[in-house]
Amino acid sequence: MMARGGIRLTCGLMVGLLLTGCNSGQESLPPDDAAEQVRRNSVEEVAELLRLYKANHSNKAPAKASDLASYEVGFPSGFAKVKQGSIVVIWSTPFVDGASDKIIAYEKEAPEAGGYVLMQDGTTVKKLTTEAFKTAPKAAGSGSTAK
């Protein structure tokens, strides 16, 4: 009978150690930092959506959100943000290598509160203040930011 009790205790301890040791070794981000990372990741997903579209359409830029629908599966957060209008895209705007000075997409609140933007080179994501956003050049597209 003692052996059974000892086995149960040992198994219980092992399970407890395994459960507490299942951390990947990475510390979680504080809530504010995590929220910032989610926002940045969404803009980066939009960059990927735009790059994929252009790669599959002879370097043509998308003209509206529905043009990106076939890539939603791979980038659901970015697509949802564009479709909902929480990330604004300057449609029909080509990427320009080295053009990290002009905005091609941005968080909807960026003009009033600052936020993350995607630059026209298609790879640079920056966080701008309200003032920096207002003075930053915007890429010349179709002029439409419609969904």
Short mmCIF file of N, CA, C and O in Angstrom, two decimals:
data_model
loop_
_atom_site.label_atom_id
_atom_site.label_comp_id
_atom_site.label_asym_id
_atom_site.label_seq_id
_atom_site.Cartn_x
_atom_site.Cartn_y
_atom_site.Cartn_z
N MET A 1 0.81 -1.20 0.00
CA MET A 1 0.00 0.00 0.00
C MET A 1 0.86 1.27 0.00
O MET A 1 0.50 2.23 -0.61
N MET A 2 1.99 1.25 0.70
CA MET A 2 2.88 2.41 0.72
C MET A 2 3.42 2.70 -0.66
O MET A 2 3.59 3.85 -1.02
N ALA A 3 3.69 1.66 -1.44
CA ALA A 3 4.26 1.85 -2.77
C ALA A 3 3.28 2.61 -3.65
O ALA A 3 3.66 3.48 -4.42
N ARG A 4 1.99 2.26 -3.55
CA ARG A 4 0.99 2.97 -4.36
C ARG A 4 0.92 4.44 -4.01
O ARG A 4 0.83 5.30 -4.87
N GLY A 5 0.93 4.76 -2.74
CA GLY A 5 0.88 6.14 -2.29
C GLY A 5 2.10 6.92 -2.75
O GLY A 5 2.01 8.07 -3.16
N GLY A 6 3.24 6.26 -2.71
CA GLY A 6 4.48 6.89 -3.17
C GLY A 6 4.46 7.14 -4.66
O GLY A 6 4.93 8.17 -5.14
N ILE A 7 3.91 6.19 -5.42
CA ILE A 7 3.82 6.35 -6.87
C ILE A 7 2.87 7.49 -7.21
O ILE A 7 3.17 8.32 -8.06
N ARG A 8 1.75 7.56 -6.52
CA ARG A 8 0.79 8.64 -6.77
C ARG A 8 1.41 10.00 -6.47
O ARG A 8 1.25 10.95 -7.23
N LEU A 9 2.12 10.07 -5.35
CA LEU A 9 2.77 11.32 -4.97
C LEU A 9 3.81 11.71 -6.01
O LEU A 9 3.88 12.85 -6.45
N THR A 10 4.61 10.74 -6.43
CA THR A 10 5.65 11.00 -7.43
C THR A 10 5.02 11.44 -8.75
O THR A 10 5.47 12.42 -9.36
N CYS A 11 3.98 10.74 -9.19
CA CYS A 11 3.30 11.11 -10.44
C CYS A 11 2.68 12.50 -10.33
O CYS A 11 2.77 13.30 -11.26
N GLY A 12 2.08 12.79 -9.19
CA GLY A 12 1.48 14.11 -8.98
C GLY A 12 2.51 15.21 -9.04
O GLY A 12 2.31 16.27 -9.65
N LEU A 13 3.66 14.99 -8.41
CA LEU A 13 4.74 15.97 -8.45
C LEU A 13 5.27 16.17 -9.86
O LEU A 13 5.56 17.29 -10.28
N MET A 14 5.41 15.07 -10.60
CA MET A 14 5.93 15.16 -11.97
C MET A 14 4.97 15.94 -12.86
O MET A 14 5.40 16.79 -13.64
N VAL A 15 3.69 15.68 -12.74
CA VAL A 15 2.70 16.40 -13.54
C VAL A 15 2.74 17.88 -13.18
O VAL A 15 2.74 18.76 -14.06
N GLY A 16 2.83 18.19 -11.90
CA GLY A 16 2.91 19.58 -11.47
C GLY A 16 4.14 20.28 -12.03
O GLY A 16 4.08 21.41 -12.50
N LEU A 17 5.28 19.60 -11.99
CA LEU A 17 6.50 20.18 -12.54
C LEU A 17 6.41 20.37 -14.04
O LEU A 17 6.87 21.39 -14.58
N LEU A 18 5.81 19.42 -14.72
CA LEU A 18 5.66 19.54 -16.17
C LEU A 18 4.76 20.70 -16.53
O LEU A 18 5.05 21.46 -17.45
N LEU A 19 3.68 20.88 -15.80
CA LEU A 19 2.76 21.96 -16.11
C LEU A 19 3.39 23.32 -15.84
O LEU A 19 3.19 24.26 -16.60
N THR A 20 4.15 23.44 -14.77
CA THR A 20 4.79 24.72 -14.51
C THR A 20 5.99 24.95 -15.40
O THR A 20 6.41 26.08 -15.61
N GLY A 21 6.54 23.91 -15.95
CA GLY A 21 7.72 24.04 -16.80
C GLY A 21 7.40 24.15 -18.27
O GLY A 21 8.30 24.11 -19.11
N CYS A 22 6.15 24.32 -18.64
CA CYS A 22 5.76 24.39 -20.04
C CYS A 22 5.92 25.78 -20.64
O CYS A 22 5.46 26.04 -21.72
N ASN A 23 6.55 26.66 -19.93
CA ASN A 23 6.82 27.99 -20.46
C ASN A 23 7.90 27.88 -21.53
O ASN A 23 8.87 27.16 -21.36
N SER A 24 7.74 28.58 -22.62
CA SER A 24 8.69 28.49 -23.72
C SER A 24 10.00 29.20 -23.40
O SER A 24 10.91 29.21 -24.20
N GLY A 25 10.09 29.80 -22.22
CA GLY A 25 11.29 30.53 -21.87
C GLY A 25 11.21 31.99 -22.27
O GLY A 25 12.05 32.79 -21.92
N GLN A 26 10.18 32.36 -23.02
CA GLN A 26 10.00 33.74 -23.43
C GLN A 26 9.10 34.43 -22.42
O GLN A 26 8.08 33.90 -22.01
N GLU A 27 9.51 35.60 -22.02
CA GLU A 27 8.67 36.36 -21.10
C GLU A 27 7.58 37.04 -21.90
O GLU A 27 7.81 37.47 -23.02
N SER A 28 6.40 37.13 -21.32
CA SER A 28 5.32 37.81 -22.02
C SER A 28 5.52 39.31 -21.91
O SER A 28 6.13 39.82 -20.98
N LEU A 29 5.02 40.01 -22.89
CA LEU A 29 5.14 41.46 -22.92
C LEU A 29 4.12 42.08 -21.98
O LEU A 29 3.02 41.55 -21.80
N PRO A 30 4.46 43.21 -21.39
CA PRO A 30 3.45 43.93 -20.60
C PRO A 30 2.28 44.30 -21.52
O PRO A 30 2.46 44.45 -22.74
N PRO A 31 1.07 44.46 -20.98
CA PRO A 31 -0.11 44.72 -21.80
C PRO A 31 0.05 45.87 -22.80
O PRO A 31 -0.36 45.76 -23.94
N ASP A 32 0.65 46.98 -22.38
CA ASP A 32 0.81 48.11 -23.30
C ASP A 32 1.73 47.76 -24.46
O ASP A 32 1.46 48.10 -25.60
N ASP A 33 2.83 47.07 -24.16
CA ASP A 33 3.76 46.66 -25.21
C ASP A 33 3.12 45.64 -26.15
O ASP A 33 3.34 45.67 -27.36
N ALA A 34 2.33 44.72 -25.59
CA ALA A 34 1.66 43.71 -26.40
C ALA A 34 0.66 44.37 -27.35
O ALA A 34 0.59 44.00 -28.53
N ALA A 35 -0.07 45.36 -26.86
CA ALA A 35 -1.04 46.06 -27.70
C ALA A 35 -0.33 46.80 -28.83
O ALA A 35 -0.80 46.81 -29.97
N GLU A 36 0.80 47.41 -28.52
CA GLU A 36 1.60 48.10 -29.55
C GLU A 36 2.07 47.11 -30.61
O GLU A 36 2.03 47.40 -31.80
N GLN A 37 2.52 45.94 -30.17
CA GLN A 37 3.01 44.93 -31.11
C GLN A 37 1.89 44.44 -32.02
O GLN A 37 2.10 44.22 -33.21
N VAL A 38 0.70 44.27 -31.47
CA VAL A 38 -0.45 43.85 -32.28
C VAL A 38 -0.75 44.89 -33.35
O VAL A 38 -1.00 44.57 -34.51
N ARG A 39 -0.73 46.17 -32.96
CA ARG A 39 -1.00 47.25 -33.91
C ARG A 39 0.05 47.25 -35.03
O ARG A 39 -0.29 47.34 -36.21
N ARG A 40 1.31 47.14 -34.66
CA ARG A 40 2.39 47.12 -35.64
C ARG A 40 2.25 45.91 -36.57
O ARG A 40 2.39 46.01 -37.78
N ASN A 41 1.96 44.75 -35.98
CA ASN A 41 1.81 43.52 -36.77
C ASN A 41 0.68 43.65 -37.79
O ASN A 41 0.78 43.14 -38.90
N SER A 42 -0.39 44.32 -37.41
CA SER A 42 -1.51 44.50 -38.35
C SER A 42 -1.08 45.32 -39.56
O SER A 42 -1.42 44.99 -40.70
N VAL A 43 -0.30 46.37 -39.33
CA VAL A 43 0.19 47.19 -40.45
C VAL A 43 1.18 46.36 -41.29
O VAL A 43 1.16 46.43 -42.52
N GLU A 44 1.99 45.55 -40.64
CA GLU A 44 2.92 44.68 -41.38
C GLU A 44 2.15 43.66 -42.21
O GLU A 44 2.57 43.32 -43.32
N GLU A 45 1.02 43.15 -41.70
CA GLU A 45 0.19 42.23 -42.48
C GLU A 45 -0.38 42.92 -43.71
O GLU A 45 -0.47 42.32 -44.78
N VAL A 46 -0.77 44.16 -43.56
CA VAL A 46 -1.28 44.92 -44.70
C VAL A 46 -0.18 45.05 -45.75
O VAL A 46 -0.43 44.90 -46.95
N ALA A 47 1.05 45.29 -45.32
CA ALA A 47 2.18 45.36 -46.25
C ALA A 47 2.32 44.05 -47.01
O ALA A 47 2.50 44.06 -48.24
N GLU A 48 2.20 42.94 -46.32
CA GLU A 48 2.29 41.63 -46.98
C GLU A 48 1.15 41.44 -47.98
O GLU A 48 1.36 40.92 -49.08
N LEU A 49 -0.06 41.82 -47.59
CA LEU A 49 -1.21 41.72 -48.50
C LEU A 49 -0.95 42.50 -49.78
O LEU A 49 -1.17 41.99 -50.89
N LEU A 50 -0.47 43.73 -49.64
CA LEU A 50 -0.22 44.57 -50.81
C LEU A 50 0.90 43.98 -51.68
O LEU A 50 0.80 43.95 -52.91
N ARG A 51 1.95 43.48 -51.03
CA ARG A 51 3.06 42.88 -51.80
C ARG A 51 2.61 41.63 -52.55
O ARG A 51 2.96 41.43 -53.72
N LEU A 52 1.82 40.78 -51.88
CA LEU A 52 1.33 39.56 -52.54
C LEU A 52 0.44 39.88 -53.73
O LEU A 52 0.54 39.26 -54.79
N TYR A 53 -0.44 40.84 -53.53
CA TYR A 53 -1.32 41.23 -54.63
C TYR A 53 -0.50 41.68 -55.82
O TYR A 53 -0.71 41.23 -56.95
N LYS A 54 0.44 42.56 -55.57
CA LYS A 54 1.26 43.09 -56.66
C LYS A 54 2.08 42.00 -57.33
O LYS A 54 2.22 41.97 -58.55
N ALA A 55 2.61 41.07 -56.54
CA ALA A 55 3.40 39.97 -57.10
C ALA A 55 2.57 39.07 -58.00
O ALA A 55 3.08 38.52 -58.98
N ASN A 56 1.30 38.94 -57.69
CA ASN A 56 0.42 38.07 -58.47
C ASN A 56 -0.38 38.79 -59.54
O ASN A 56 -1.20 38.17 -60.22
N HIS A 57 -0.18 40.09 -59.68
CA HIS A 57 -0.94 40.88 -60.66
C HIS A 57 -0.02 41.81 -61.46
O HIS A 57 -0.33 42.99 -61.64
N SER A 58 1.09 41.28 -61.90
CA SER A 58 2.02 42.01 -62.77
C SER A 58 2.38 43.39 -62.22
O SER A 58 2.36 44.38 -62.94
N ASN A 59 2.69 43.44 -60.93
CA ASN A 59 3.08 44.68 -60.26
C ASN A 59 2.00 45.74 -60.20
O ASN A 59 2.27 46.90 -59.91
N LYS A 60 0.77 45.37 -60.50
CA LYS A 60 -0.35 46.31 -60.41
C LYS A 60 -0.76 46.44 -58.94
O LYS A 60 -0.83 45.45 -58.21
N ALA A 61 -1.03 47.65 -58.51
CA ALA A 61 -1.47 47.89 -57.13
C ALA A 61 -2.97 47.64 -57.01
O ALA A 61 -3.72 47.91 -57.95
N PRO A 62 -3.43 47.14 -55.86
CA PRO A 62 -4.87 46.94 -55.67
C PRO A 62 -5.61 48.27 -55.65
O PRO A 62 -5.06 49.30 -55.23
N ALA A 63 -6.86 48.25 -56.10
CA ALA A 63 -7.68 49.46 -56.17
C ALA A 63 -8.70 49.55 -55.04
O ALA A 63 -9.27 50.61 -54.81
N LYS A 64 -8.95 48.42 -54.36
CA LYS A 64 -9.95 48.41 -53.28
C LYS A 64 -9.71 47.18 -52.40
O LYS A 64 -9.01 46.26 -52.79
N ALA A 65 -10.32 47.19 -51.23
CA ALA A 65 -10.12 46.11 -50.26
C ALA A 65 -10.49 44.74 -50.82
O ALA A 65 -9.79 43.76 -50.58
N SER A 66 -11.56 44.67 -51.58
CA SER A 66 -11.99 43.37 -52.10
C SER A 66 -10.94 42.75 -53.04
O SER A 66 -10.94 41.54 -53.22
N ASP A 67 -10.04 43.57 -53.59
CA ASP A 67 -8.96 43.01 -54.41
C ASP A 67 -8.05 42.11 -53.59
O ASP A 67 -7.38 41.24 -54.13
N LEU A 68 -8.01 42.33 -52.29
CA LEU A 68 -7.12 41.57 -51.40
C LEU A 68 -7.78 40.35 -50.78
O LEU A 68 -7.14 39.59 -50.06
N ALA A 69 -9.05 40.15 -51.06
CA ALA A 69 -9.83 39.09 -50.39
C ALA A 69 -9.23 37.70 -50.53
O ALA A 69 -9.29 36.90 -49.59
N SER A 70 -8.62 37.39 -51.65
CA SER A 70 -8.07 36.04 -51.83
C SER A 70 -6.87 35.77 -50.94
O SER A 70 -6.46 34.62 -50.77
N TYR A 71 -6.32 36.80 -50.29
CA TYR A 71 -5.17 36.64 -49.40
C TYR A 71 -5.57 36.71 -47.93
O TYR A 71 -4.71 36.65 -47.05
N GLU A 72 -6.85 36.83 -47.68
CA GLU A 72 -7.36 36.96 -46.31
C GLU A 72 -6.95 35.79 -45.43
O GLU A 72 -6.62 35.98 -44.25
N VAL A 73 -6.95 34.58 -45.96
CA VAL A 73 -6.64 33.40 -45.17
C VAL A 73 -5.26 33.49 -44.54
O VAL A 73 -5.07 33.15 -43.38
N GLY A 74 -4.29 33.98 -45.28
CA GLY A 74 -2.93 34.08 -44.76
C GLY A 74 -2.70 35.27 -43.85
O GLY A 74 -1.79 35.26 -43.02
N PHE A 75 -3.52 36.30 -44.01
CA PHE A 75 -3.32 37.53 -43.24
C PHE A 75 -4.68 38.06 -42.75
O PHE A 75 -5.11 39.15 -43.13
N PRO A 76 -5.35 37.28 -41.89
CA PRO A 76 -6.71 37.65 -41.49
C PRO A 76 -6.81 38.96 -40.73
O PRO A 76 -7.75 39.73 -40.94
N SER A 77 -5.85 39.25 -39.87
CA SER A 77 -5.92 40.48 -39.09
C SER A 77 -5.76 41.71 -39.98
O SER A 77 -6.54 42.65 -39.91
N GLY A 78 -4.74 41.68 -40.83
CA GLY A 78 -4.51 42.81 -41.72
C GLY A 78 -5.68 43.04 -42.66
O GLY A 78 -6.12 44.18 -42.85
N PHE A 79 -6.22 41.96 -43.23
CA PHE A 79 -7.34 42.11 -44.15
C PHE A 79 -8.56 42.67 -43.43
O PHE A 79 -9.24 43.57 -43.94
N ALA A 80 -8.84 42.15 -42.23
CA ALA A 80 -10.00 42.63 -41.47
C ALA A 80 -9.87 44.12 -41.15
O ALA A 80 -10.83 44.88 -41.26
N LYS A 81 -8.66 44.54 -40.79
CA LYS A 81 -8.46 45.96 -40.46
C LYS A 81 -8.67 46.85 -41.68
O LYS A 81 -9.22 47.94 -41.57
N VAL A 82 -8.25 46.39 -42.86
CA VAL A 82 -8.47 47.16 -44.08
C VAL A 82 -9.95 47.18 -44.42
O VAL A 82 -10.52 48.24 -44.71
N LYS A 83 -10.59 46.03 -44.35
CA LYS A 83 -12.01 45.93 -44.68
C LYS A 83 -12.88 46.79 -43.75
O LYS A 83 -13.83 47.43 -44.18
N GLN A 84 -12.52 46.81 -42.46
CA GLN A 84 -13.27 47.59 -41.48
C GLN A 84 -12.93 49.08 -41.55
O GLN A 84 -13.64 49.90 -40.98
N GLY A 85 -11.83 49.40 -42.18
CA GLY A 85 -11.42 50.79 -42.28
C GLY A 85 -10.53 51.27 -41.15
O GLY A 85 -10.22 52.45 -41.05
N SER A 86 -10.09 50.35 -40.27
CA SER A 86 -9.22 50.79 -39.18
C SER A 86 -7.77 50.95 -39.65
O SER A 86 -6.97 51.57 -38.96
N ILE A 87 -7.45 50.39 -40.82
CA ILE A 87 -6.21 50.72 -41.51
C ILE A 87 -6.61 51.25 -42.87
O ILE A 87 -7.34 50.59 -43.62
N VAL A 88 -6.17 52.45 -43.17
CA VAL A 88 -6.52 53.13 -44.42
C VAL A 88 -5.41 52.91 -45.43
O VAL A 88 -4.23 53.09 -45.12
N VAL A 89 -5.80 52.50 -46.63
CA VAL A 89 -4.84 52.28 -47.71
C VAL A 89 -5.07 53.34 -48.78
O VAL A 89 -6.21 53.64 -49.12
N ILE A 90 -4.01 53.91 -49.28
CA ILE A 90 -4.12 54.81 -50.43
C ILE A 90 -4.05 53.91 -51.65
O ILE A 90 -3.00 53.43 -52.04
N TRP A 91 -5.22 53.61 -52.20
CA TRP A 91 -5.37 52.59 -53.26
C TRP A 91 -4.71 53.01 -54.56
O TRP A 91 -4.52 54.19 -54.83
N SER A 92 -4.43 52.00 -55.37
CA SER A 92 -3.81 52.16 -56.69
C SER A 92 -2.47 52.89 -56.62
O SER A 92 -2.12 53.63 -57.51
N THR A 93 -1.76 52.66 -55.54
CA THR A 93 -0.47 53.29 -55.33
C THR A 93 0.64 52.27 -55.52
O THR A 93 0.69 51.28 -54.80
N PRO A 94 1.55 52.52 -56.43
CA PRO A 94 2.65 51.57 -56.63
C PRO A 94 3.69 51.68 -55.52
O PRO A 94 3.86 52.75 -54.92
N PHE A 95 4.37 50.57 -55.24
CA PHE A 95 5.53 50.63 -54.35
C PHE A 95 6.67 51.26 -55.14
O PHE A 95 6.77 51.10 -56.35
N VAL A 96 7.51 51.96 -54.43
CA VAL A 96 8.69 52.57 -55.04
C VAL A 96 9.89 52.21 -54.17
O VAL A 96 9.91 52.55 -52.98
N ASP A 97 10.85 51.49 -54.75
CA ASP A 97 12.04 51.11 -53.99
C ASP A 97 12.70 52.35 -53.41
O ASP A 97 12.88 53.35 -54.09
N GLY A 98 13.03 52.26 -52.14
CA GLY A 98 13.71 53.36 -51.47
C GLY A 98 12.81 54.51 -51.05
O GLY A 98 13.28 55.47 -50.46
N ALA A 99 11.52 54.43 -51.33
CA ALA A 99 10.60 55.53 -50.99
C ALA A 99 10.05 55.33 -49.58
O ALA A 99 8.88 55.07 -49.38
N SER A 100 10.94 55.47 -48.60
CA SER A 100 10.49 55.31 -47.21
C SER A 100 10.08 56.64 -46.59
O SER A 100 9.97 56.77 -45.39
N ASP A 101 9.82 57.63 -47.45
CA ASP A 101 9.40 58.94 -46.95
C ASP A 101 7.93 59.24 -47.21
O ASP A 101 7.40 60.20 -46.68
N LYS A 102 7.25 58.42 -48.02
CA LYS A 102 5.84 58.67 -48.34
C LYS A 102 4.96 57.56 -47.76
O LYS A 102 5.27 56.39 -47.88
N ILE A 103 3.84 57.97 -47.20
CA ILE A 103 2.91 57.03 -46.57
C ILE A 103 1.99 56.42 -47.62
O ILE A 103 1.43 57.12 -48.46
N ILE A 104 1.83 55.08 -47.54
CA ILE A 104 0.93 54.37 -48.45
C ILE A 104 -0.27 53.77 -47.71
O ILE A 104 -1.32 53.53 -48.30
N ALA A 105 -0.12 53.54 -46.39
CA ALA A 105 -1.22 53.02 -45.56
C ALA A 105 -0.97 53.47 -44.13
O ALA A 105 0.18 53.68 -43.73
N TYR A 106 -2.06 53.61 -43.35
CA TYR A 106 -1.91 54.09 -41.98
C TYR A 106 -3.11 53.70 -41.13
O TYR A 106 -4.20 53.43 -41.64
N GLU A 107 -2.86 53.68 -39.83
CA GLU A 107 -3.96 53.44 -38.90
C GLU A 107 -4.92 54.62 -38.97
O GLU A 107 -4.49 55.77 -39.06
N LYS A 108 -6.19 54.32 -38.93
CA LYS A 108 -7.22 55.35 -39.09
C LYS A 108 -7.05 56.52 -38.11
O LYS A 108 -7.28 57.67 -38.46
N GLU A 109 -6.61 56.21 -36.89
CA GLU A 109 -6.47 57.27 -35.89
C GLU A 109 -5.17 58.07 -36.01
O GLU A 109 -4.97 59.05 -35.29
N ALA A 110 -4.29 57.69 -36.92
CA ALA A 110 -3.00 58.38 -37.04
C ALA A 110 -3.11 59.89 -37.27
O ALA A 110 -2.34 60.64 -36.66
N PRO A 111 -4.03 60.38 -38.09
CA PRO A 111 -4.11 61.83 -38.28
C PRO A 111 -4.45 62.61 -37.00
O PRO A 111 -3.99 63.73 -36.82
N GLU A 112 -5.22 62.01 -36.10
CA GLU A 112 -5.63 62.70 -34.87
C GLU A 112 -4.83 62.31 -33.64
O GLU A 112 -4.69 63.09 -32.70
N ALA A 113 -4.30 61.08 -33.61
CA ALA A 113 -3.65 60.60 -32.39
C ALA A 113 -2.27 60.00 -32.64
O ALA A 113 -1.66 59.47 -31.72
N GLY A 114 -1.79 60.05 -33.87
CA GLY A 114 -0.54 59.38 -34.20
C GLY A 114 -0.79 57.89 -34.36
O GLY A 114 -1.85 57.38 -33.99
N GLY A 115 0.16 57.18 -34.92
CA GLY A 115 -0.01 55.74 -35.09
C GLY A 115 0.97 55.18 -36.09
O GLY A 115 1.88 55.87 -36.58
N TYR A 116 0.78 53.91 -36.40
CA TYR A 116 1.66 53.20 -37.31
C TYR A 116 1.28 53.48 -38.76
O TYR A 116 0.10 53.57 -39.09
N VAL A 117 2.31 53.59 -39.58
CA VAL A 117 2.13 53.84 -41.01
C VAL A 117 3.02 52.89 -41.80
O VAL A 117 4.05 52.44 -41.31
N LEU A 118 2.59 52.61 -43.02
CA LEU A 118 3.39 51.85 -43.98
C LEU A 118 3.87 52.83 -45.03
O LEU A 118 3.09 53.60 -45.57
N MET A 119 5.17 52.78 -45.29
CA MET A 119 5.74 53.70 -46.25
C MET A 119 5.69 53.09 -47.66
O MET A 119 5.50 51.89 -47.84
N GLN A 120 5.88 53.93 -48.67
CA GLN A 120 5.70 53.53 -50.06
C GLN A 120 6.73 52.51 -50.55
O GLN A 120 6.51 51.89 -51.58
N ASP A 121 7.80 52.30 -49.82
CA ASP A 121 8.73 51.24 -50.23
C ASP A 121 8.13 49.86 -49.99
O ASP A 121 8.64 48.86 -50.47
N GLY A 122 7.04 49.80 -49.23
CA GLY A 122 6.32 48.54 -49.01
C GLY A 122 6.88 47.70 -47.89
O GLY A 122 6.33 46.64 -47.59
N THR A 123 7.95 48.13 -47.24
CA THR A 123 8.54 47.34 -46.17
C THR A 123 8.71 48.13 -44.87
O THR A 123 8.75 47.53 -43.81
N THR A 124 8.80 49.43 -44.95
CA THR A 124 9.07 50.24 -43.77
C THR A 124 7.78 50.56 -43.03
O THR A 124 6.85 51.13 -43.62
N VAL A 125 7.73 50.19 -41.76
CA VAL A 125 6.61 50.52 -40.88
C VAL A 125 7.18 51.42 -39.79
O VAL A 125 8.18 51.11 -39.17
N LYS A 126 6.55 52.58 -39.60
CA LYS A 126 6.99 53.54 -38.61
C LYS A 126 5.82 53.93 -37.72
O LYS A 126 4.67 53.89 -38.14
N LYS A 127 6.16 54.37 -36.51
CA LYS A 127 5.15 54.96 -35.64
C LYS A 127 5.39 56.46 -35.65
O LYS A 127 6.47 56.93 -35.33
N LEU A 128 4.37 57.21 -36.07
CA LEU A 128 4.48 58.66 -36.17
C LEU A 128 3.59 59.36 -35.16
O LEU A 128 2.50 58.87 -34.84
N THR A 129 4.03 60.50 -34.71
CA THR A 129 3.19 61.36 -33.88
C THR A 129 2.15 62.03 -34.79
O THR A 129 2.27 61.98 -36.02
N THR A 130 1.19 62.69 -34.20
CA THR A 130 0.18 63.41 -34.97
C THR A 130 0.84 64.45 -35.87
O THR A 130 0.52 64.53 -37.07
N GLU A 131 1.76 65.20 -35.31
CA GLU A 131 2.43 66.26 -36.08
C GLU A 131 3.26 65.66 -37.22
O GLU A 131 3.25 66.18 -38.33
N ALA A 132 3.99 64.59 -36.93
CA ALA A 132 4.81 63.96 -37.96
C ALA A 132 3.93 63.40 -39.08
O ALA A 132 4.28 63.49 -40.26
N PHE A 133 2.77 62.84 -38.71
CA PHE A 133 1.86 62.31 -39.72
C PHE A 133 1.36 63.44 -40.62
O PHE A 133 1.32 63.30 -41.84
N LYS A 134 0.96 64.54 -40.01
CA LYS A 134 0.41 65.64 -40.79
C LYS A 134 1.41 66.23 -41.77
O LYS A 134 1.03 66.67 -42.85
N THR A 135 2.68 66.23 -41.41
CA THR A 135 3.69 66.81 -42.30
C THR A 135 4.32 65.79 -43.25
O THR A 135 4.97 66.18 -44.22
N ALA A 136 4.13 64.51 -42.98
CA ALA A 136 4.72 63.47 -43.83
C ALA A 136 4.01 63.43 -45.18
O ALA A 136 2.78 63.50 -45.24
N PRO A 137 4.76 63.31 -46.27
CA PRO A 137 4.12 63.22 -47.59
C PRO A 137 3.34 61.91 -47.72
O PRO A 137 3.76 60.88 -47.21
N LYS A 138 2.21 61.99 -48.38
CA LYS A 138 1.39 60.80 -48.66
C LYS A 138 1.64 60.40 -50.11
O LYS A 138 1.82 61.26 -50.97
N ALA A 139 1.65 59.11 -50.36
CA ALA A 139 1.85 58.63 -51.73
C ALA A 139 0.69 59.08 -52.61
O ALA A 139 -0.44 59.21 -52.15
N ALA A 140 0.98 59.27 -53.87
CA ALA A 140 -0.07 59.66 -54.82
C ALA A 140 -0.67 58.40 -55.40
O ALA A 140 -0.01 57.66 -56.11
N GLY A 141 -1.91 58.16 -55.05
CA GLY A 141 -2.61 56.99 -55.59
C GLY A 141 -3.81 57.46 -56.38
O GLY A 141 -3.81 58.53 -56.97
N SER A 142 -4.84 56.66 -56.32
CA SER A 142 -6.07 57.02 -57.04
C SER A 142 -6.82 58.12 -56.33
O SER A 142 -7.82 58.63 -56.83
N GLY A 143 -6.33 58.47 -55.12
CA GLY A 143 -7.02 59.50 -54.35
C GLY A 143 -8.12 58.92 -53.49
O GLY A 143 -8.62 59.58 -52.61
N SER A 144 -8.45 57.68 -53.70
CA SER A 144 -9.53 57.06 -52.95
C SER A 144 -8.96 56.24 -51.80
O SER A 144 -7.99 55.53 -51.96
N THR A 145 -9.58 56.35 -50.65
CA THR A 145 -9.25 55.48 -49.52
C THR A 145 -10.46 54.60 -49.20
O THR A 145 -10.59 54.10 -48.12
N ALA A 146 -11.33 54.45 -50.19
CA ALA A 146 -12.56 53.66 -50.00
C ALA A 146 -12.23 52.21 -49.76
O ALA A 146 -11.24 51.69 -50.25
N LYS A 147 -13.11 51.57 -49.01
CA LYS A 147 -12.96 50.15 -48.72
C LYS A 147 -13.45 49.38 -49.90
O LYS A 147 -13.20 48.37 -50.26
#
